PDB file of C-alpha atoms in Angstrom:
ATOM      1  CA  MET L  19      -0.012   0.099   0.064  1.00  0.00           C
ATOM      2  CA  LYS L  20       3.045   2.259   0.587  1.00  0.00           C
ATOM      3  CA  LYS L  21       4.440   1.951  -2.567  1.00  0.00           C
ATOM      4  CA  LYS L  22       1.043   2.779  -4.387  1.00  0.00           C
ATOM      5  CA  LYS L  23       0.354   5.751  -1.938  1.00  0.00           C
ATOM      6  CA  ASP L  24       4.026   7.054  -3.022  1.00  0.00           C
ATOM      7  CA  GLU L  25       3.355   6.447  -6.542  1.00  0.00           C
ATOM      8  CA  LEU L  26      -0.141   8.513  -6.456  1.00  0.00           C
ATOM      9  CA  GLU L  27       1.549  11.253  -4.678  1.00  0.00           C
ATOM     10  CA  LEU L  28       4.269  11.520  -7.523  1.00  0.00           C
ATOM     11  CA  ALA L  29       1.564  11.243 -10.160  1.00  0.00           C
ATOM     12  CA  LEU L  30      -0.815  13.821  -8.811  1.00  0.00           C
ATOM     13  CA  LYS L  31       1.843  16.590  -7.910  1.00  0.00           C
ATOM     14  CA  GLY L  32       0.918  19.699  -9.665  1.00  0.00           C
ATOM     15  CA  TYR L  33      -2.370  18.593 -11.191  1.00  0.00           C
ATOM     16  CA  ILE L  34      -4.498  18.839  -7.948  1.00  0.00           C
ATOM     17  CA  GLN L  35      -5.625  21.978  -5.965  1.00  0.00           C
ATOM     18  CA  SER L  36      -4.536  22.539  -2.560  1.00  0.00           C
ATOM     19  CA  GLN L  37      -8.032  21.681  -0.956  1.00  0.00           C
ATOM     20  CA  LYS L  38      -8.266  18.701  -2.819  1.00  0.00           C
ATOM     21  CA  ARG L  39      -4.762  17.575  -2.114  1.00  0.00           C
ATOM     22  CA  LEU L  40      -5.732  18.200   1.751  1.00  0.00           C
ATOM     23  CA  MET L  41      -8.887  15.586   1.181  1.00  0.00           C
ATOM     24  CA  LEU L  42      -6.812  13.362   0.116  1.00  0.00           C
ATOM     25  CA  LYS L  43      -4.216  13.489   2.488  1.00  0.00           C
ATOM     26  CA  THR L  44      -6.880  12.963   4.972  1.00  0.00           C
ATOM     27  CA  ILE L  45      -8.158   9.949   3.231  1.00  0.00           C
ATOM     28  CA  LEU L  46      -4.728   8.495   2.867  1.00  0.00           C
ATOM     29  CA  ARG L  47      -4.440   8.909   6.824  1.00  0.00           C
ATOM     30  CA  HIS L  48      -7.515   7.306   7.330  1.00  0.00           C
ATOM     31  CA  ILE L  49      -6.965   4.320   5.173  1.00  0.00           C
ATOM     32  CA  ASP L  50      -3.205   4.098   7.047  1.00  0.00           C
ATOM     33  CA  PHE L  51      -5.428   4.187  10.691  1.00  0.00           C
ATOM     34  CA  LEU L  52      -7.827   1.378   9.353  1.00  0.00           C
ATOM     35  CA  THR L  53      -5.031  -0.778   8.234  1.00  0.00           C
ATOM     36  CA  GLU L  54      -3.516  -0.423  11.582  1.00  0.00           C
ATOM     37  CA  GLU L  55      -6.737  -1.471  13.325  1.00  0.00           C
ATOM     38  CA  ILE L  56      -7.122  -4.391  10.796  1.00  0.00           C
ATOM     39  CA  GLU L  57      -3.729  -5.612  11.595  1.00  0.00           C
ATOM     40  CA  MET L  58      -4.264  -5.363  15.505  1.00  0.00           C
ATOM     41  CA  LEU L  59      -7.591  -7.182  15.043  1.00  0.00           C
ATOM     42  CA  ASP L  60      -6.105  -9.943  12.962  1.00  0.00           C
ATOM     43  CA  GLN L  61      -3.464 -10.388  15.624  1.00  0.00           C
ATOM     44  CA  GLU L  62      -6.110 -10.278  18.539  1.00  0.00           C
ATOM     45  CA  VAL L  63      -8.228 -12.874  16.394  1.00  0.00           C
ATOM     46  CA  ALA L  64      -4.855 -15.213  15.953  1.00  0.00           C
ATOM     47  CA  LYS L  65      -4.180 -15.054  19.489  1.00  0.00           C
ATOM     48  CA  ARG L  66      -7.865 -16.213  20.440  1.00  0.00           C
ATOM     49  CA  VAL L  67      -7.895 -19.188  17.793  1.00  0.00           C
ATOM     50  CA  ARG L  68      -4.526 -20.340  18.770  1.00  0.00           C
ATOM     51  CA  THR L  69      -5.854 -23.019  21.066  1.00  0.00           C
ATOM     52  CA  ASN L  70      -8.408 -24.072  18.235  1.00  0.00           C
ATOM     53  CA  GLN L  71      -6.009 -24.227  15.351  1.00  0.00           C
ATOM     54  CA  GLU L  72      -6.707 -27.863  14.456  1.00  0.00           C
ATOM     55  CA  ASP L  73     -10.484 -26.728  14.114  1.00  0.00           C
ATOM     56  CA  VAL L  74      -9.872 -23.693  12.219  1.00  0.00           C
ATOM     57  CA  GLU L  75      -7.359 -25.890   9.707  1.00  0.00           C
ATOM     58  CA  ARG L  76     -10.193 -28.477   9.253  1.00  0.00           C
ATOM     59  CA  LEU L  77     -12.644 -25.923   8.271  1.00  0.00           C
ATOM     60  CA  ASP L  78     -10.058 -24.222   5.929  1.00  0.00           C
ATOM     61  CA  SER L  79      -9.871 -27.444   4.162  1.00  0.00           C
ATOM     62  CA  ILE L  80     -13.127 -27.164   2.937  1.00  0.00           C
ATOM     63  CA  PRO L  81     -13.144 -25.889  -0.575  1.00  0.00           C
ATOM     64  CA  GLY L  82     -13.960 -21.936  -0.452  1.00  0.00           C
ATOM     65  CA  ILE L  83     -13.193 -21.738   3.154  1.00  0.00           C
ATOM     66  CA  ALA L  84     -10.522 -19.612   3.682  1.00  0.00           C
ATOM     67  CA  THR L  85      -8.923 -19.100   7.121  1.00  0.00           C
ATOM     68  CA  ARG L  86     -10.703 -16.071   7.735  1.00  0.00           C
ATOM     69  CA  MET L  87     -14.119 -17.770   7.181  1.00  0.00           C
ATOM     70  CA  ALA L  88     -13.063 -20.733   9.249  1.00  0.00           C
ATOM     71  CA  GLU L  89     -12.199 -18.335  12.172  1.00  0.00           C
ATOM     72  CA  GLN L  90     -15.660 -16.582  11.621  1.00  0.00           C
ATOM     73  CA  ILE L  91     -17.330 -20.046  11.612  1.00  0.00           C
ATOM     74  CA  LEU L  92     -15.899 -20.833  15.041  1.00  0.00           C
ATOM     75  CA  ALA L  93     -16.590 -17.437  16.338  1.00  0.00           C
ATOM     76  CA  GLU L  94     -20.429 -17.899  15.705  1.00  0.00           C
ATOM     77  CA  ILE L  95     -20.889 -21.687  16.445  1.00  0.00           C
ATOM     78  CA  GLY L  96     -18.140 -22.367  18.793  1.00  0.00           C
ATOM     79  CA  THR L  97     -16.303 -25.673  19.269  1.00  0.00           C
ATOM     80  CA  ASP L  98     -18.425 -27.666  21.291  1.00  0.00           C
ATOM     81  CA  ILE L  99     -21.418 -28.057  18.963  1.00  0.00           C
ATOM     82  CA  LYS L 100     -23.491 -30.604  21.151  1.00  0.00           C
ATOM     83  CA  LYS L 101     -23.479 -28.277  23.773  1.00  0.00           C
ATOM     84  CA  GLN L 102     -24.474 -25.458  21.664  1.00  0.00           C
ATOM     85  CA  PHE L 103     -27.021 -27.110  19.704  1.00  0.00           C
ATOM     86  CA  PRO L 104     -28.658 -29.929  21.631  1.00  0.00           C
ATOM     87  CA  SER L 105     -30.804 -30.922  18.287  1.00  0.00           C
ATOM     88  CA  ALA L 106     -29.789 -31.199  14.503  1.00  0.00           C
ATOM     89  CA  ALA L 107     -32.804 -28.925  13.880  1.00  0.00           C
ATOM     90  CA  GLN L 108     -31.430 -26.177  16.137  1.00  0.00           C
ATOM     91  CA  GLY L 109     -27.806 -26.364  14.526  1.00  0.00           C
ATOM     92  CA  LEU L 110     -29.566 -26.733  10.889  1.00  0.00           C
ATOM     93  CA  ASN L 111     -31.490 -23.365  11.817  1.00  0.00           C
ATOM     94  CA  LEU L 112     -28.109 -21.475  12.241  1.00  0.00           C
ATOM     95  CA  MET L 113     -26.867 -22.899   8.848  1.00  0.00           C
ATOM     96  CA  LYS L 114     -30.004 -21.710   7.444  1.00  0.00           C
ATOM     97  CA  SER L 115     -28.831 -18.184   8.788  1.00  0.00           C
ATOM     98  CA  PHE L 116     -25.544 -18.463   7.043  1.00  0.00           C
ATOM     99  CA  ILE L 117     -27.221 -19.212   3.876  1.00  0.00           C
ATOM    100  CA  ILE L 118     -29.260 -16.346   4.170  1.00  0.00           C
ATOM    101  CA  PHE L 119     -26.350 -13.893   5.347  1.00  0.00           C
ATOM    102  CA  LYS L 120     -23.229 -15.265   3.645  1.00  0.00           C
ATOM    103  CA  ASN L 121     -23.957 -16.575   0.275  1.00  0.00           C
ATOM    104  CA  ARG L 122     -20.875 -18.538  -0.311  1.00  0.00           C
ATOM    105  CA  PHE L 123     -22.183 -20.777   2.461  1.00  0.00           C
ATOM    106  CA  PHE L 124     -24.694 -21.858  -0.008  1.00  0.00           C
ATOM    107  CA  LEU L 125     -23.451 -24.901  -1.431  1.00  0.00           C
ATOM    108  CA  ILE L 126     -21.541 -26.134   1.838  1.00  0.00           C
ATOM    109  CA  PHE L 127     -24.464 -26.037   4.126  1.00  0.00           C
ATOM    110  CA  ILE L 128     -27.337 -27.193   1.746  1.00  0.00           C
TER     111      ILE L 128
END
């Protein structure tokens, strides 16, 4: 991202009015802030799922499920499914909500 930012600054030098340059700088600072926040949250998620790494890897092995999605699934349903869902019907209801809210799960959970 830093390389692209430098290239953008170089390309736009002299072509943009000062008020627009100020807006671009503000936007770029905001992007930097968000990038730092994402990195911090990624580290926190990694720390929290470290004890369940085997479950993450098992979910990650499903075609169409990447590591991030596997972490989200574990965050939603937990690792003790029998305790979380006393019956298969209750577990299926959650999977239906995944189908509605996360289209990419459609083929996996039908």
